[in-house]
Amino acid sequence: ILNVEQSPQSLHVQEGDSTNFTCSFPSSNFYALHWYRWETAKSPEALFVMTLNGDEKKKGRISATLNTKEGYSYLYIKGSQPEDSATYLCAYVTTSGTYKYIFGTGTRLKVLA
Amino acid sequence: GAGVSQTPSNKVTEKGKYVELRCDPISGHTALYWYRQSLGQGPEFLIYFQGTGAADDSGLPNDRFFAVRPEGSVSTLKIQRTERGDSAVYLCASSFGSKETQYFGPGTRLLVL
């Protein structure tokens, strides 16, 4: 059974704070790691797809890093804003079989104004 | 352009009833996926279509669940003899090819009483 874990499960931060979350995944048979942001009653929104060890991606105030050898990815949010409040999901894809996502349980972020 | 749409957005049914959930993928996307998110869990893979055929149905929990995509576009997930444990958010996603980022719909929230 492939296990993808995210931590913390939830957190509250003040507006302006920077924060980060972790996604841990099996280091063997790695193909890709996706990050999504999911706001309540909306569609999950694709943030990043990461494939190479050492990858760093950035989109505005959000960035992500990838370490495939040790099996983890970090998502960073700089200067959190209330509109960043959402659940952040990571999804792992293996080299074997179809391109189906194996999701973590998500990190629920609440940014307090 | 239009994103992935799912109908209904919410469905309440009674134990033992039959339900159908519909997914309209992004036009031109050949790959279509269904996932299910139960309370407190990350989304779990159910089934993957490439065109009209189910290329991987290994995630369907039992034979009460069935999905079709007869013309390679719209897909319907069918659940027979619903049980309370089927209550979840059912997500549909599509992608241009089989190893591409998946774009999600807003989900159907199913509640079985």
Short mmCIF file of C-alpha atoms in Angstrom, two decimals:
data_model
loop_
_atom_site.label_atom_id
_atom_site.label_comp_id
_atom_site.label_asym_id
_atom_site.label_seq_id
_atom_site.Cartn_x
_atom_site.Cartn_y
_atom_site.Cartn_z
CA ILE A 1 0.00 0.00 0.00
CA LEU A 2 1.44 3.35 -1.04
CA ASN A 3 1.22 5.92 1.71
CA VAL A 4 1.24 9.67 1.14
CA GLU A 5 1.21 11.75 4.28
CA GLN A 6 0.76 15.46 4.81
CA SER A 7 1.52 17.51 7.87
CA PRO A 8 0.23 19.35 9.67
CA GLN A 9 -3.42 18.32 9.23
CA SER A 10 -4.53 21.88 9.89
CA LEU A 11 -3.13 25.19 11.00
CA HIS A 12 -4.16 28.74 11.68
CA VAL A 13 -1.83 31.63 10.90
CA GLN A 14 -2.13 35.38 11.11
CA GLU A 15 -2.32 37.49 7.97
CA GLY A 16 1.23 38.33 6.87
CA ASP A 17 2.81 35.23 8.42
CA SER A 18 4.77 32.83 6.25
CA THR A 19 4.05 29.13 6.55
CA ASN A 20 4.97 25.78 5.08
CA PHE A 21 3.57 22.25 4.86
CA THR A 22 5.08 18.88 4.15
CA CYS A 23 4.11 16.04 1.84
CA SER A 24 5.88 12.68 2.37
CA PHE A 25 5.73 9.92 -0.20
CA PRO A 26 7.52 6.66 -1.13
CA SER A 27 10.90 7.44 -2.69
CA SER A 28 10.85 4.36 -4.93
CA ASN A 29 9.12 4.33 -8.35
CA PHE A 30 8.61 8.10 -8.25
CA TYR A 31 7.18 9.72 -11.39
CA ALA A 32 5.62 13.05 -10.38
CA LEU A 33 4.26 15.04 -7.46
CA HIS A 34 1.35 17.48 -7.88
CA TRP A 35 0.15 20.19 -5.51
CA TYR A 36 -3.46 21.42 -5.52
CA ARG A 37 -5.34 24.11 -3.62
CA TRP A 38 -8.97 23.28 -2.80
CA GLU A 39 -11.32 25.96 -1.55
CA THR A 40 -14.68 24.93 -0.13
CA ALA A 41 -17.38 24.42 -2.78
CA LYS A 42 -14.90 24.97 -5.61
CA SER A 43 -12.81 22.74 -7.86
CA PRO A 44 -9.31 21.76 -6.72
CA GLU A 45 -6.90 24.09 -8.50
CA ALA A 46 -3.58 22.83 -9.85
CA LEU A 47 -0.62 24.69 -8.37
CA PHE A 48 2.51 22.77 -9.35
CA VAL A 49 3.69 19.59 -10.99
CA MET A 50 7.16 18.49 -9.94
CA THR A 51 9.16 15.70 -11.52
CA LEU A 52 12.90 16.18 -10.93
CA ASN A 53 14.80 15.82 -7.70
CA GLY A 54 15.74 19.30 -6.50
CA ASP A 55 12.92 20.98 -8.45
CA GLU A 56 11.80 24.35 -7.14
CA LYS A 57 8.66 25.96 -8.51
CA LYS A 58 7.18 29.36 -7.73
CA LYS A 59 3.83 31.00 -8.41
CA GLY A 60 3.43 34.42 -6.82
CA ARG A 61 3.81 34.04 -3.06
CA ILE A 62 3.64 30.25 -3.19
CA SER A 63 6.61 28.01 -3.88
CA ALA A 64 7.41 24.32 -3.64
CA THR A 65 10.49 22.12 -3.45
CA LEU A 66 11.01 18.44 -4.16
CA ASN A 67 13.36 15.80 -2.76
CA THR A 68 12.71 12.46 -4.45
CA LYS A 69 15.63 10.65 -2.79
CA GLU A 70 14.20 11.11 0.69
CA GLY A 71 10.57 11.29 -0.43
CA TYR A 72 9.25 14.70 0.56
CA SER A 73 8.03 18.00 -0.87
CA TYR A 74 7.54 21.30 0.90
CA LEU A 75 4.98 23.96 0.01
CA TYR A 76 5.73 27.49 1.22
CA ILE A 77 3.40 30.47 1.41
CA LYS A 78 5.04 33.84 1.99
CA GLY A 79 3.01 36.62 3.59
CA SER A 80 -0.22 34.63 3.96
CA GLN A 81 -3.47 36.37 3.03
CA PRO A 82 -7.05 35.44 4.00
CA GLU A 83 -7.68 34.33 0.39
CA ASP A 84 -4.99 31.67 0.85
CA SER A 85 -7.34 29.84 3.23
CA ALA A 86 -7.98 26.45 1.65
CA THR A 87 -7.02 22.79 1.84
CA TYR A 88 -3.71 22.04 0.16
CA LEU A 89 -3.43 18.55 -1.31
CA CYS A 90 -0.42 16.75 -2.68
CA ALA A 91 -0.81 13.90 -5.16
CA TYR A 92 1.88 11.34 -5.91
CA VAL A 93 2.22 9.43 -9.18
CA THR A 94 4.30 6.26 -9.59
CA THR A 95 6.13 4.92 -12.61
CA SER A 96 4.04 1.78 -12.62
CA GLY A 97 0.54 1.49 -13.98
CA THR A 98 -1.74 4.33 -14.98
CA TYR A 99 -1.29 8.03 -14.17
CA LYS A 100 -3.63 7.91 -11.20
CA TYR A 101 -3.09 10.22 -8.27
CA ILE A 102 -2.42 8.95 -4.77
CA PHE A 103 -3.45 11.81 -2.54
CA GLY A 104 -2.44 12.80 0.94
CA THR A 105 -5.15 13.78 3.41
CA GLY A 106 -4.42 17.47 2.91
CA THR A 107 -3.42 20.42 5.08
CA ARG A 108 -6.26 22.78 6.00
CA LEU A 109 -4.97 26.34 6.23
CA LYS A 110 -6.92 29.18 7.83
CA VAL A 111 -5.43 32.67 7.54
CA LEU A 112 -6.84 35.06 10.13
CA ALA A 113 -7.23 38.71 9.20
CA GLY B 1 -12.83 28.09 -21.58
CA ALA B 2 -15.24 25.96 -19.61
CA GLY B 3 -13.78 23.76 -16.95
CA VAL B 4 -14.89 20.34 -15.76
CA SER B 5 -18.49 20.35 -14.60
CA GLN B 6 -20.31 17.85 -12.41
CA THR B 7 -23.98 17.37 -11.73
CA PRO B 8 -25.69 17.32 -9.37
CA SER B 9 -23.61 19.36 -6.95
CA ASN B 10 -25.42 17.71 -4.03
CA LYS B 11 -27.43 14.51 -3.84
CA VAL B 12 -29.32 13.11 -0.87
CA THR B 13 -30.69 9.60 -1.22
CA GLU B 14 -31.93 6.77 0.92
CA LYS B 15 -30.08 3.56 1.63
CA GLY B 16 -30.74 1.01 -1.10
CA LYS B 17 -31.50 3.52 -3.86
CA TYR B 18 -29.71 3.89 -7.20
CA VAL B 19 -27.83 7.10 -8.08
CA GLU B 20 -26.09 8.47 -11.14
CA LEU B 21 -23.42 11.15 -11.03
CA ARG B 22 -22.45 12.99 -14.20
CA CYS B 23 -19.15 14.50 -15.31
CA ASP B 24 -18.58 16.81 -18.29
CA PRO B 25 -14.85 17.00 -18.97
CA ILE B 26 -12.96 19.79 -20.67
CA SER B 27 -13.51 19.61 -24.42
CA GLY B 28 -10.75 17.66 -26.15
CA HIS B 29 -9.52 15.90 -23.02
CA THR B 30 -9.22 12.20 -23.73
CA ALA B 31 -8.42 11.04 -20.20
CA LEU B 32 -11.07 11.09 -17.47
CA TYR B 33 -10.75 10.05 -13.83
CA TRP B 34 -13.15 9.53 -10.94
CA TYR B 35 -12.04 9.90 -7.31
CA ARG B 36 -13.92 9.67 -4.02
CA GLN B 37 -13.17 11.65 -0.88
CA SER B 38 -14.63 10.28 2.33
CA LEU B 39 -14.70 12.37 5.49
CA GLY B 40 -11.23 12.92 6.92
CA GLN B 41 -9.48 11.23 3.99
CA GLY B 42 -7.74 12.38 0.85
CA PRO B 43 -9.41 11.67 -2.49
CA GLU B 44 -9.06 8.01 -3.57
CA PHE B 45 -8.86 6.80 -7.14
CA LEU B 46 -11.86 4.92 -8.50
CA ILE B 47 -11.55 4.56 -12.29
CA TYR B 48 -9.70 5.95 -15.32
CA PHE B 49 -11.00 6.22 -18.88
CA GLN B 50 -8.88 6.72 -21.96
CA GLY B 51 -11.39 7.61 -24.64
CA THR B 52 -14.44 5.38 -24.32
CA GLY B 53 -12.78 2.50 -22.51
CA ALA B 54 -12.08 2.00 -18.83
CA ALA B 55 -8.30 1.57 -18.82
CA ASP B 56 -8.07 1.06 -15.06
CA ASP B 57 -11.03 0.30 -12.78
CA SER B 58 -8.94 -1.09 -9.94
CA GLY B 59 -10.24 1.52 -7.49
CA LEU B 60 -13.93 0.65 -7.71
CA PRO B 61 -14.76 -0.70 -4.24
CA ASN B 62 -17.24 -3.39 -5.30
CA ASP B 63 -19.64 -4.38 -8.04
CA ARG B 64 -22.26 -1.87 -6.93
CA PHE B 65 -20.13 0.79 -8.61
CA PHE B 66 -19.99 1.14 -12.37
CA ALA B 67 -18.98 3.94 -14.74
CA VAL B 68 -19.41 4.57 -18.45
CA ARG B 69 -18.14 7.00 -21.03
CA PRO B 70 -19.94 5.86 -24.19
CA GLU B 71 -18.86 8.64 -26.57
CA GLY B 72 -15.50 9.47 -25.05
CA SER B 73 -16.72 12.70 -23.49
CA VAL B 74 -19.37 12.77 -20.74
CA SER B 75 -19.02 10.10 -18.07
CA THR B 76 -21.59 8.76 -15.62
CA LEU B 77 -20.73 7.05 -12.34
CA LYS B 78 -23.51 4.70 -11.27
CA ILE B 79 -23.99 3.37 -7.76
CA GLN B 80 -26.54 0.62 -7.11
CA ARG B 81 -28.09 -0.23 -3.74
CA THR B 82 -26.42 2.70 -2.02
CA GLU B 83 -25.09 2.25 1.50
CA ARG B 84 -24.42 4.87 4.18
CA GLY B 85 -20.69 4.27 3.68
CA ASP B 86 -20.99 5.54 0.11
CA SER B 87 -21.52 9.07 1.47
CA ALA B 88 -18.60 11.11 0.16
CA VAL B 89 -17.55 13.79 -2.30
CA TYR B 90 -17.16 12.30 -5.76
CA LEU B 91 -14.64 14.17 -7.88
CA CYS B 92 -14.14 13.95 -11.60
CA ALA B 93 -11.00 15.10 -13.40
CA SER B 94 -9.89 15.22 -17.01
CA SER B 95 -6.58 15.69 -18.78
CA PHE B 96 -5.43 16.19 -22.33
CA GLY B 97 -3.33 13.04 -22.33
CA SER B 98 -2.73 10.15 -20.02
CA LYS B 99 0.35 11.62 -18.29
CA GLU B 100 -0.78 15.21 -17.91
CA THR B 101 -1.98 17.41 -15.06
CA GLN B 102 -5.57 16.60 -14.15
CA TYR B 103 -8.22 19.33 -13.99
CA PHE B 104 -10.96 18.76 -11.47
CA GLY B 105 -14.64 19.52 -11.27
CA PRO B 106 -16.21 20.88 -8.06
CA GLY B 107 -17.43 17.45 -7.03
CA THR B 108 -20.79 15.91 -6.18
CA ARG B 109 -21.54 15.62 -2.47
CA LEU B 110 -23.49 12.40 -1.95
CA LEU B 111 -25.29 11.75 1.31
CA VAL B 112 -26.92 8.37 1.86
CA LEU B 113 -29.42 8.39 4.72
#
